[in-house]
PDB file of C-alpha atoms in Angstrom:
ATOM      1  CA  MET X1301     104.380-139.171 261.010  1.00  0.00           C
ATOM      2  CA  ASP X1302     105.714-142.208 262.886  1.00  0.00           C
ATOM      3  CA  LYS X1303     107.060-141.547 266.799  1.00  0.00           C
ATOM      4  CA  CYS X1304     110.334-141.197 265.892  1.00  0.00           C
ATOM      5  CA  GLU X1305     109.463-138.121 263.852  1.00  0.00           C
ATOM      6  CA  ILE X1306     107.750-137.331 266.492  1.00  0.00           C
ATOM      7  CA  ASN X1307     110.496-137.992 269.305  1.00  0.00           C
ATOM      8  CA  ASP X1308     112.905-135.884 266.955  1.00  0.00           C
ATOM      9  CA  LYS X1309     111.084-133.018 265.947  1.00  0.00           C
ATOM     10  CA  LEU X1310     110.067-132.851 269.922  1.00  0.00           C
ATOM     11  CA  SER X1311     113.771-133.541 270.904  1.00  0.00           C
ATOM     12  CA  SER X1312     114.367-130.926 268.100  1.00  0.00           C
ATOM     13  CA  GLN X1313     112.302-128.549 270.162  1.00  0.00           C
ATOM     14  CA  GLN X1314     113.267-128.588 273.432  1.00  0.00           C
ATOM     15  CA  SER X1315     115.467-125.500 273.119  1.00  0.00           C
ATOM     16  CA  GLU X1316     112.426-123.896 272.155  1.00  0.00           C
ATOM     17  CA  SER X1317     110.380-122.485 275.683  1.00  0.00           C
ATOM     18  CA  SER X1318     107.419-120.912 272.960  1.00  0.00           C
ATOM     19  CA  ASP X1319     106.382-124.598 272.419  1.00  0.00           C
ATOM     20  CA  LEU X1320     107.061-125.942 276.125  1.00  0.00           C
ATOM     21  CA  ILE X1321     103.931-126.124 278.093  1.00  0.00           C
ATOM     22  CA  TYR X1322     105.650-127.958 281.302  1.00  0.00           C
ATOM     23  CA  ALA X1323     109.133-129.720 282.130  1.00  0.00           C
ATOM     24  CA  ASP X1324     110.165-132.460 284.294  1.00  0.00           C
ATOM     25  CA  ASP X1325     114.100-133.575 283.632  1.00  0.00           C
ATOM     26  CA  CYS X1326     113.044-135.687 280.928  1.00  0.00           C
ATOM     27  CA  LEU X1327     109.748-135.624 280.340  1.00  0.00           C
ATOM     28  CA  PHE X1328     108.838-132.646 277.659  1.00  0.00           C
ATOM     29  CA  ILE X1329     105.522-131.812 277.653  1.00  0.00           C
ATOM     30  CA  TYR X1330     104.287-129.616 274.568  1.00  0.00           C
ATOM     31  CA  ASP X1331     101.913-127.508 272.751  1.00  0.00           C
ATOM     32  CA  PRO X1332     100.272-129.307 269.682  1.00  0.00           C
ATOM     33  CA  MET X1333      99.177-126.512 268.388  1.00  0.00           C
ATOM     34  CA  GLN X1334     102.960-125.160 267.545  1.00  0.00           C
ATOM     35  CA  THR X1335     104.798-128.864 267.157  1.00  0.00           C
ATOM     36  CA  GLY X1336     102.070-129.923 264.631  1.00  0.00           C
ATOM     37  CA  CYS X1337     101.625-133.462 266.007  1.00  0.00           C
ATOM     38  CA  SER X1338      97.865-134.866 266.930  1.00  0.00           C
ATOM     39  CA  ILE X1339      97.111-135.184 270.250  1.00  0.00           C
ATOM     40  CA  ASN X1340      96.875-138.930 270.217  1.00  0.00           C
ATOM     41  CA  SER X1341     101.130-139.021 268.985  1.00  0.00           C
ATOM     42  CA  ILE X1342     101.972-137.012 271.294  1.00  0.00           C
ATOM     43  CA  LEU X1343     100.444-138.521 274.252  1.00  0.00           C
ATOM     44  CA  ASP X1344     101.683-141.695 272.900  1.00  0.00           C
ATOM     45  CA  THR X1345     105.545-140.001 273.058  1.00  0.00           C
ATOM     46  CA  LEU X1346     104.496-139.179 276.703  1.00  0.00           C
ATOM     47  CA  THR X1347     103.884-141.893 278.070  1.00  0.00           C
ATOM     48  CA  SER X1348     106.806-143.733 276.422  1.00  0.00           C
ATOM     49  CA  GLN X1349     108.701-140.702 278.213  1.00  0.00           C
ATOM     50  CA  PHE X1350     107.210-141.502 281.515  1.00  0.00           C
ATOM     51  CA  ARG X1351     107.954-145.037 281.187  1.00  0.00           C
ATOM     52  CA  LYS X1352     111.271-144.339 281.173  1.00  0.00           C
ATOM     53  CA  LEU X1353     111.413-141.890 284.106  1.00  0.00           C
ATOM     54  CA  ILE X1354     109.710-144.319 286.225  1.00  0.00           C
ATOM     55  CA  SER X1355     112.135-147.527 285.311  1.00  0.00           C
ATOM     56  CA  LYS X1356     115.075-144.960 285.536  1.00  0.00           C
ATOM     57  CA  LYS X1357     114.013-143.125 288.903  1.00  0.00           C
ATOM     58  CA  LEU X1358     111.689-144.364 290.862  1.00  0.00           C
ATOM     59  CA  GLU X1359     112.948-146.765 293.273  1.00  0.00           C
ATOM     60  CA  PRO X1360     111.117-148.298 296.426  1.00  0.00           C
ATOM     61  CA  ASN X1361     110.960-146.244 299.217  1.00  0.00           C
ATOM     62  CA  TYR X1362     108.658-147.778 301.475  1.00  0.00           C
ATOM     63  CA  PHE X1363     107.526-151.380 302.300  1.00  0.00           C
ATOM     64  CA  LEU X1364     104.797-153.275 303.922  1.00  0.00           C
ATOM     65  CA  CYS X1365     106.069-156.767 306.209  1.00  0.00           C
ATOM     66  CA  ILE X1366     105.252-158.837 308.950  1.00  0.00           C
ATOM     67  CA  LYS X1367     107.570-157.688 311.504  1.00  0.00           C
ATOM     68  CA  ILE X1368     109.213-161.220 313.305  1.00  0.00           C
ATOM     69  CA  ASN X1369     107.837-160.812 317.400  1.00  0.00           C
ATOM     70  CA  ASN X1370     108.611-164.394 317.872  1.00  0.00           C
ATOM     71  CA  ASN X1371     111.477-164.177 320.555  1.00  0.00           C
ATOM     72  CA  LYS X1372     112.078-168.220 319.479  1.00  0.00           C
ATOM     73  CA  ILE X1373     112.217-167.210 315.625  1.00  0.00           C
ATOM     74  CA  ILE X1374     114.378-164.736 316.594  1.00  0.00           C
ATOM     75  CA  GLU X1375     116.479-167.020 318.549  1.00  0.00           C
ATOM     76  CA  ALA X1376     116.861-169.734 316.054  1.00  0.00           C
ATOM     77  CA  CYS X1377     117.756-166.925 313.073  1.00  0.00           C
ATOM     78  CA  ASP X1378     120.638-166.063 315.180  1.00  0.00           C
ATOM     79  CA  ARG X1379     122.131-169.338 316.046  1.00  0.00           C
ATOM     80  CA  ALA X1380     121.591-170.773 312.149  1.00  0.00           C
ATOM     81  CA  GLN X1381     123.161-166.883 310.941  1.00  0.00           C
ATOM     82  CA  LYS X1382     126.373-168.042 313.593  1.00  0.00           C
ATOM     83  CA  GLU X1383     126.580-171.399 312.625  1.00  0.00           C
ATOM     84  CA  ILE X1384     127.138-170.658 308.945  1.00  0.00           C
ATOM     85  CA  LEU X1385     129.664-167.663 309.983  1.00  0.00           C
ATOM     86  CA  ILE X1386     131.693-170.749 312.070  1.00  0.00           C
ATOM     87  CA  LYS X1387     132.412-172.266 308.881  1.00  0.00           C
ATOM     88  CA  ASN X1388     132.770-168.875 307.364  1.00  0.00           C
ATOM     89  CA  PRO X1389     133.441-165.437 308.722  1.00  0.00           C
ATOM     90  CA  ASP X1390     133.685-163.357 306.176  1.00  0.00           C
ATOM     91  CA  LEU X1391     130.169-163.791 306.068  1.00  0.00           C
ATOM     92  CA  ASN X1392     129.910-161.474 308.417  1.00  0.00           C
ATOM     93  CA  LYS X1393     128.785-158.492 306.802  1.00  0.00           C
ATOM     94  CA  ALA X1394     126.304-160.364 304.429  1.00  0.00           C
ATOM     95  CA  SER X1395     124.363-161.448 307.564  1.00  0.00           C
ATOM     96  CA  VAL X1396     120.677-159.522 308.439  1.00  0.00           C
ATOM     97  CA  ARG X1397     120.448-157.687 311.383  1.00  0.00           C
ATOM     98  CA  ILE X1398     118.554-159.899 314.078  1.00  0.00           C
ATOM     99  CA  ASP X1399     116.033-157.401 315.762  1.00  0.00           C
ATOM    100  CA  THR X1400     115.125-156.030 311.369  1.00  0.00           C
ATOM    101  CA  LEU X1401     113.749-160.004 310.589  1.00  0.00           C
ATOM    102  CA  HIS X1402     110.774-159.586 308.943  1.00  0.00           C
ATOM    103  CA  VAL X1403     108.773-161.279 305.982  1.00  0.00           C
ATOM    104  CA  THR X1404     108.387-158.688 303.213  1.00  0.00           C
ATOM    105  CA  LEU X1405     104.722-158.423 301.868  1.00  0.00           C
ATOM    106  CA  LEU X1406     104.939-155.518 299.569  1.00  0.00           C
ATOM    107  CA  ALA X1407     107.603-152.359 297.539  1.00  0.00           C
ATOM    108  CA  PHE X1408     106.703-149.269 296.221  1.00  0.00           C
ATOM    109  CA  TYR X1409     107.100-145.665 296.075  1.00  0.00           C
ATOM    110  CA  LEU X1410     105.660-143.186 298.454  1.00  0.00           C
ATOM    111  CA  ARG X1411     105.735-139.233 297.076  1.00  0.00           C
ATOM    112  CA  ASP X1412     104.896-138.377 300.758  1.00  0.00           C
ATOM    113  CA  GLU X1413     103.001-138.229 303.840  1.00  0.00           C
ATOM    114  CA  GLN X1414      99.926-137.449 302.697  1.00  0.00           C
ATOM    115  CA  GLU X1415     100.107-140.622 300.038  1.00  0.00           C
ATOM    116  CA  ILE X1416     101.287-142.771 303.183  1.00  0.00           C
ATOM    117  CA  ASP X1417      98.085-141.686 305.273  1.00  0.00           C
ATOM    118  CA  PHE X1418      96.061-142.501 301.585  1.00  0.00           C
ATOM    119  CA  PHE X1419      97.147-146.296 301.376  1.00  0.00           C
ATOM    120  CA  TYR X1420      96.818-146.597 305.082  1.00  0.00           C
ATOM    121  CA  THR X1421      92.419-145.219 304.564  1.00  0.00           C
ATOM    122  CA  LYS X1422      92.177-147.466 301.643  1.00  0.00           C
ATOM    123  CA  LEU X1423      93.429-150.700 303.367  1.00  0.00           C
ATOM    124  CA  GLU X1424      90.771-149.496 306.808  1.00  0.00           C
ATOM    125  CA  GLU X1425      88.179-149.008 303.590  1.00  0.00           C
ATOM    126  CA  SER X1426      88.956-152.099 301.790  1.00  0.00           C
ATOM    127  CA  ARG X1427      89.001-154.166 305.131  1.00  0.00           C
ATOM    128  CA  ILE X1428      86.087-157.339 303.798  1.00  0.00           C
ATOM    129  CA  LEU X1429      89.361-158.288 301.009  1.00  0.00           C
ATOM    130  CA  PHE X1430      90.609-158.801 304.477  1.00  0.00           C
ATOM    131  CA  GLU X1431      87.815-160.666 306.535  1.00  0.00           C
ATOM    132  CA  ASP X1432      88.853-164.063 306.038  1.00  0.00           C
ATOM    133  CA  LEU X1433      92.309-163.534 307.671  1.00  0.00           C
ATOM    134  CA  LYS X1434      91.574-164.343 311.510  1.00  0.00           C
ATOM    135  CA  ASN X1435      94.548-166.589 313.757  1.00  0.00           C
ATOM    136  CA  PHE X1436      96.884-166.126 310.915  1.00  0.00           C
ATOM    137  CA  GLU X1437     100.104-167.905 311.639  1.00  0.00           C
ATOM    138  CA  LEU X1438     103.094-168.601 309.862  1.00  0.00           C
ATOM    139  CA  THR X1439     105.343-171.419 310.230  1.00  0.00           C
ATOM    140  CA  PHE X1440     109.082-171.414 309.209  1.00  0.00           C
ATOM    141  CA  GLN X1441     111.270-174.265 309.082  1.00  0.00           C
ATOM    142  CA  GLY X1442     114.155-175.469 306.436  1.00  0.00           C
ATOM    143  CA  ILE X1443     116.485-173.068 304.433  1.00  0.00           C
ATOM    144  CA  SER X1444     116.484-172.587 301.281  1.00  0.00           C
ATOM    145  CA  THR X1445     118.034-169.720 299.009  1.00  0.00           C
ATOM    146  CA  PHE X1446     117.692-167.378 295.930  1.00  0.00           C
ATOM    147  CA  GLY X1447     120.620-168.562 293.615  1.00  0.00           C
ATOM    148  CA  ASP X1448     122.882-169.155 296.562  1.00  0.00           C
ATOM    149  CA  ARG X1449     123.288-165.066 296.808  1.00  0.00           C
ATOM    150  CA  VAL X1450     120.045-164.789 299.698  1.00  0.00           C
ATOM    151  CA  ILE X1451     120.225-166.854 302.261  1.00  0.00           C
ATOM    152  CA  TYR X1452     116.398-167.406 304.193  1.00  0.00           C
ATOM    153  CA  ALA X1453     114.161-169.338 306.689  1.00  0.00           C
ATOM    154  CA  ASP X1454     111.053-171.124 304.444  1.00  0.00           C
ATOM    155  CA  LEU X1455     107.820-170.778 305.228  1.00  0.00           C
ATOM    156  CA  LEU X1456     105.691-174.514 305.831  1.00  0.00           C
ATOM    157  CA  LYS X1457     103.162-174.364 302.863  1.00  0.00           C
ATOM    158  CA  ASP X1458     100.671-174.781 304.922  1.00  0.00           C
ATOM    159  CA  ASP X1459      96.551-173.609 304.662  1.00  0.00           C
ATOM    160  CA  HIS X1460      98.558-170.132 306.557  1.00  0.00           C
ATOM    161  CA  PHE X1461     100.696-170.121 303.661  1.00  0.00           C
ATOM    162  CA  ASN X1462      98.303-169.880 300.957  1.00  0.00           C
ATOM    163  CA  ASP X1463      96.072-167.397 303.099  1.00  0.00           C
ATOM    164  CA  LEU X1464      99.314-165.244 303.035  1.00  0.00           C
ATOM    165  CA  ILE X1465      99.339-165.309 299.071  1.00  0.00           C
ATOM    166  CA  LYS X1466      95.966-164.378 298.546  1.00  0.00           C
ATOM    167  CA  PHE X1467      96.149-161.583 301.555  1.00  0.00           C
ATOM    168  CA  GLN X1468      99.549-160.217 299.732  1.00  0.00           C
ATOM    169  CA  LYS X1469      97.358-160.302 296.182  1.00  0.00           C
ATOM    170  CA  ASN X1470      94.566-158.286 297.341  1.00  0.00           C
ATOM    171  CA  LEU X1471      97.016-155.728 299.287  1.00  0.00           C
ATOM    172  CA  VAL X1472      98.354-155.212 295.326  1.00  0.00           C
ATOM    173  CA  LYS X1473      94.703-155.097 293.915  1.00  0.00           C
ATOM    174  CA  VAL X1474      94.532-151.776 296.643  1.00  0.00           C
ATOM    175  CA  ALA X1475      98.055-150.361 295.863  1.00  0.00           C
ATOM    176  CA  GLU X1476      96.982-150.785 292.214  1.00  0.00           C
ATOM    177  CA  GLN X1477      93.567-148.945 292.428  1.00  0.00           C
ATOM    178  CA  MET X1478      96.441-146.458 294.004  1.00  0.00           C
ATOM    179  CA  SER X1479      98.368-146.755 291.117  1.00  0.00           C
ATOM    180  CA  LEU X1480     101.378-147.036 293.354  1.00  0.00           C
ATOM    181  CA  PRO X1481     104.519-148.130 291.522  1.00  0.00           C
ATOM    182  CA  LEU X1482     105.494-151.318 292.576  1.00  0.00           C
ATOM    183  CA  PHE X1483     109.071-153.267 292.450  1.00  0.00           C
ATOM    184  CA  GLU X1484     107.614-156.728 293.070  1.00  0.00           C
ATOM    185  CA  LYS X1485     106.728-158.818 290.141  1.00  0.00           C
ATOM    186  CA  LYS X1486     106.539-162.184 292.059  1.00  0.00           C
ATOM    187  CA  PHE X1487     105.983-162.676 295.337  1.00  0.00           C
ATOM    188  CA  SER X1488     107.855-165.101 297.054  1.00  0.00           C
ATOM    189  CA  PRO X1489     107.648-165.088 301.005  1.00  0.00           C
ATOM    190  CA  HIS X1490     110.667-165.748 303.073  1.00  0.00           C
ATOM    191  CA  LEU X1491     112.483-164.818 305.954  1.00  0.00           C
ATOM    192  CA  THR X1492     116.166-163.124 305.112  1.00  0.00           C
ATOM    193  CA  LEU X1493     118.921-164.927 306.927  1.00  0.00           C
ATOM    194  CA  MET X1494     121.830-163.203 304.448  1.00  0.00           C
ATOM    195  CA  LYS X1495     122.608-161.482 301.356  1.00  0.00           C
ATOM    196  CA  LEU X1496     125.267-160.666 299.224  1.00  0.00           C
ATOM    197  CA  SER X1497     124.341-157.627 298.694  1.00  0.00           C
ATOM    198  CA  LYS X1498     125.043-156.808 301.886  1.00  0.00           C
ATOM    199  CA  ALA X1499     128.308-157.586 301.552  1.00  0.00           C
ATOM    200  CA  LYS X1500     130.052-155.154 298.869  1.00  0.00           C
ATOM    201  CA  ASN X1501     133.880-156.356 300.151  1.00  0.00           C
ATOM    202  CA  LEU X1502     133.166-159.759 299.036  1.00  0.00           C
ATOM    203  CA  LEU X1503     131.198-158.503 295.830  1.00  0.00           C
ATOM    204  CA  LYS X1504     134.317-156.729 295.267  1.00  0.00           C
ATOM    205  CA  LYS X1505     136.391-159.701 295.638  1.00  0.00           C
ATOM    206  CA  GLY X1506     134.718-161.671 292.890  1.00  0.00           C
ATOM    207  CA  ILE X1507     132.473-164.044 295.888  1.00  0.00           C
ATOM    208  CA  LYS X1508     129.083-163.996 294.244  1.00  0.00           C
ATOM    209  CA  LYS X1509     127.266-167.011 295.474  1.00  0.00           C
ATOM    210  CA  ILE X1510     127.243-168.306 298.994  1.00  0.00           C
ATOM    211  CA  ASN X1511     128.545-171.956 299.207  1.00  0.00           C
ATOM    212  CA  LYS X1512     125.722-174.729 299.927  1.00  0.00           C
ATOM    213  CA  GLU X1513     128.118-176.757 302.760  1.00  0.00           C
ATOM    214  CA  PHE X1514     128.155-173.287 304.777  1.00  0.00           C
ATOM    215  CA  TYR X1515     124.049-174.020 305.322  1.00  0.00           C
ATOM    216  CA  GLU X1516     122.924-178.083 304.169  1.00  0.00           C
ATOM    217  CA  HIS X1517     123.187-179.012 307.122  1.00  0.00           C
ATOM    218  CA  LEU X1518     120.550-176.654 307.839  1.00  0.00           C
ATOM    219  CA  SER X1519     117.857-177.772 305.371  1.00  0.00           C
ATOM    220  CA  ASP X1520     115.831-179.318 307.943  1.00  0.00           C
ATOM    221  CA  SER X1521     116.087-176.780 310.906  1.00  0.00           C
ATOM    222  CA  TYR X1522     112.713-175.491 312.466  1.00  0.00           C
ATOM    223  CA  PHE X1523     112.505-171.896 313.728  1.00  0.00           C
ATOM    224  CA  GLY X1524     108.945-171.789 315.078  1.00  0.00           C
ATOM    225  CA  ILE X1525     105.000-170.040 314.769  1.00  0.00           C
ATOM    226  CA  GLU X1526     104.677-166.412 314.288  1.00  0.00           C
ATOM    227  CA  SER X1527     101.177-165.096 314.951  1.00  0.00           C
ATOM    228  CA  VAL X1528     100.626-162.501 312.740  1.00  0.00           C
ATOM    229  CA  ALA X1529      98.117-159.533 314.155  1.00  0.00           C
ATOM    230  CA  LYS X1530      99.446-157.224 312.528  1.00  0.00           C
ATOM    231  CA  ILE X1531     101.340-155.394 309.126  1.00  0.00           C
ATOM    232  CA  ASN X1532     103.448-152.522 309.236  1.00  0.00           C
ATOM    233  CA  MET X1533     103.812-150.107 307.025  1.00  0.00           C
ATOM    234  CA  CYS X1534     107.586-149.313 306.529  1.00  0.00           C
ATOM    235  CA  SER X1535     110.300-146.869 305.402  1.00  0.00           C
ATOM    236  CA  ILE X1536     113.103-148.522 303.551  1.00  0.00           C
ATOM    237  CA  ARG X1537     115.625-146.301 304.540  1.00  0.00           C
ATOM    238  CA  GLU X1538     115.014-145.285 307.928  1.00  0.00           C
ATOM    239  CA  LYS X1539     115.913-146.531 311.140  1.00  0.00           C
ATOM    240  CA  ASP X1540     112.680-145.911 314.236  1.00  0.00           C
ATOM    241  CA  THR X1541     114.131-143.665 316.968  1.00  0.00           C
ATOM    242  CA  LEU X1542     116.111-146.541 318.947  1.00  0.00           C
ATOM    243  CA  GLY X1543     118.135-147.257 315.155  1.00  0.00           C
ATOM    244  CA  LYS X1544     117.238-151.258 315.418  1.00  0.00           C
ATOM    245  CA  PHE X1545     114.229-151.639 312.964  1.00  0.00           C
ATOM    246  CA  TYR X1546     113.157-149.831 310.286  1.00  0.00           C
ATOM    247  CA  LYS X1547     110.494-147.205 311.158  1.00  0.00           C
ATOM    248  CA  THR X1548     107.109-147.536 311.247  1.00  0.00           C
ATOM    249  CA  TYR X1549     104.638-145.223 309.590  1.00  0.00           C
ATOM    250  CA  TRP X1550     101.583-147.011 310.575  1.00  0.00           C
ATOM    251  CA  GLU X1551      99.841-150.605 311.464  1.00  0.00           C
ATOM    252  CA  PHE X1552      97.604-152.730 310.023  1.00  0.00           C
ATOM    253  CA  ASP X1553      96.144-154.364 312.790  1.00  0.00           C
ATOM    254  CA  LEU X1554      94.218-157.951 311.794  1.00  0.00           C
ATOM    255  CA  ASN X1555      92.676-157.888 314.902  1.00  0.00           C
ATOM    256  CA  LYS X1556      89.774-155.668 313.924  1.00  0.00           C
ATOM    257  CA  LEU X1557      88.518-158.190 310.941  1.00  0.00           C
TER     258      LEU X1557
END
């Protein structure tokens, strides 16, 4: 019996409650004694169903990031945004709020606070992976873009940048040990200044790109150096009590390394 026949057979039996052991939306588990299918065949089909369920339903709800605390960087980003808005005021809604500036390291899905706490415990247990990260600094210089849809302050490609890449890879290792659904296929560290996805009104007008002439004069801008002392684990959907930065559930202190 091939997979198509198995799927057809399982689908035809979805209404027969006597065969159904467990169901969660589009994920169905059947008694192999009733279906006549082998365990391996059913497992293959369920794996396929589960992957479809994951890709269809799960979206990142938490992320690890480096919050920008250096006021010189914050002020420089603010000036850059304002200079771009002078050339095109319509991009105002595409601007990232200055008090939310951060570098995303990892975006993922967590089910509950138990998993939130467990992730922190796993990082603590894996500190040896991060022992080289001392006097960790990020230098922001220049402005670049992702397909003219996202404008960001770039990072200087120095030894600290290489340390950041290594650090993020080790974070991925810890997350994979927990089998967390991850949503960053390629890590491209950056500090977002503007993104069109925030400006739905512009997208509705058919504006799909931010013209280079609005920001190319800032291509060599120097923003400053951020000394990285901790990593924040934040909610994508919630703000902190002041309604400014993202709600932070815990911080991973690098000074303990």
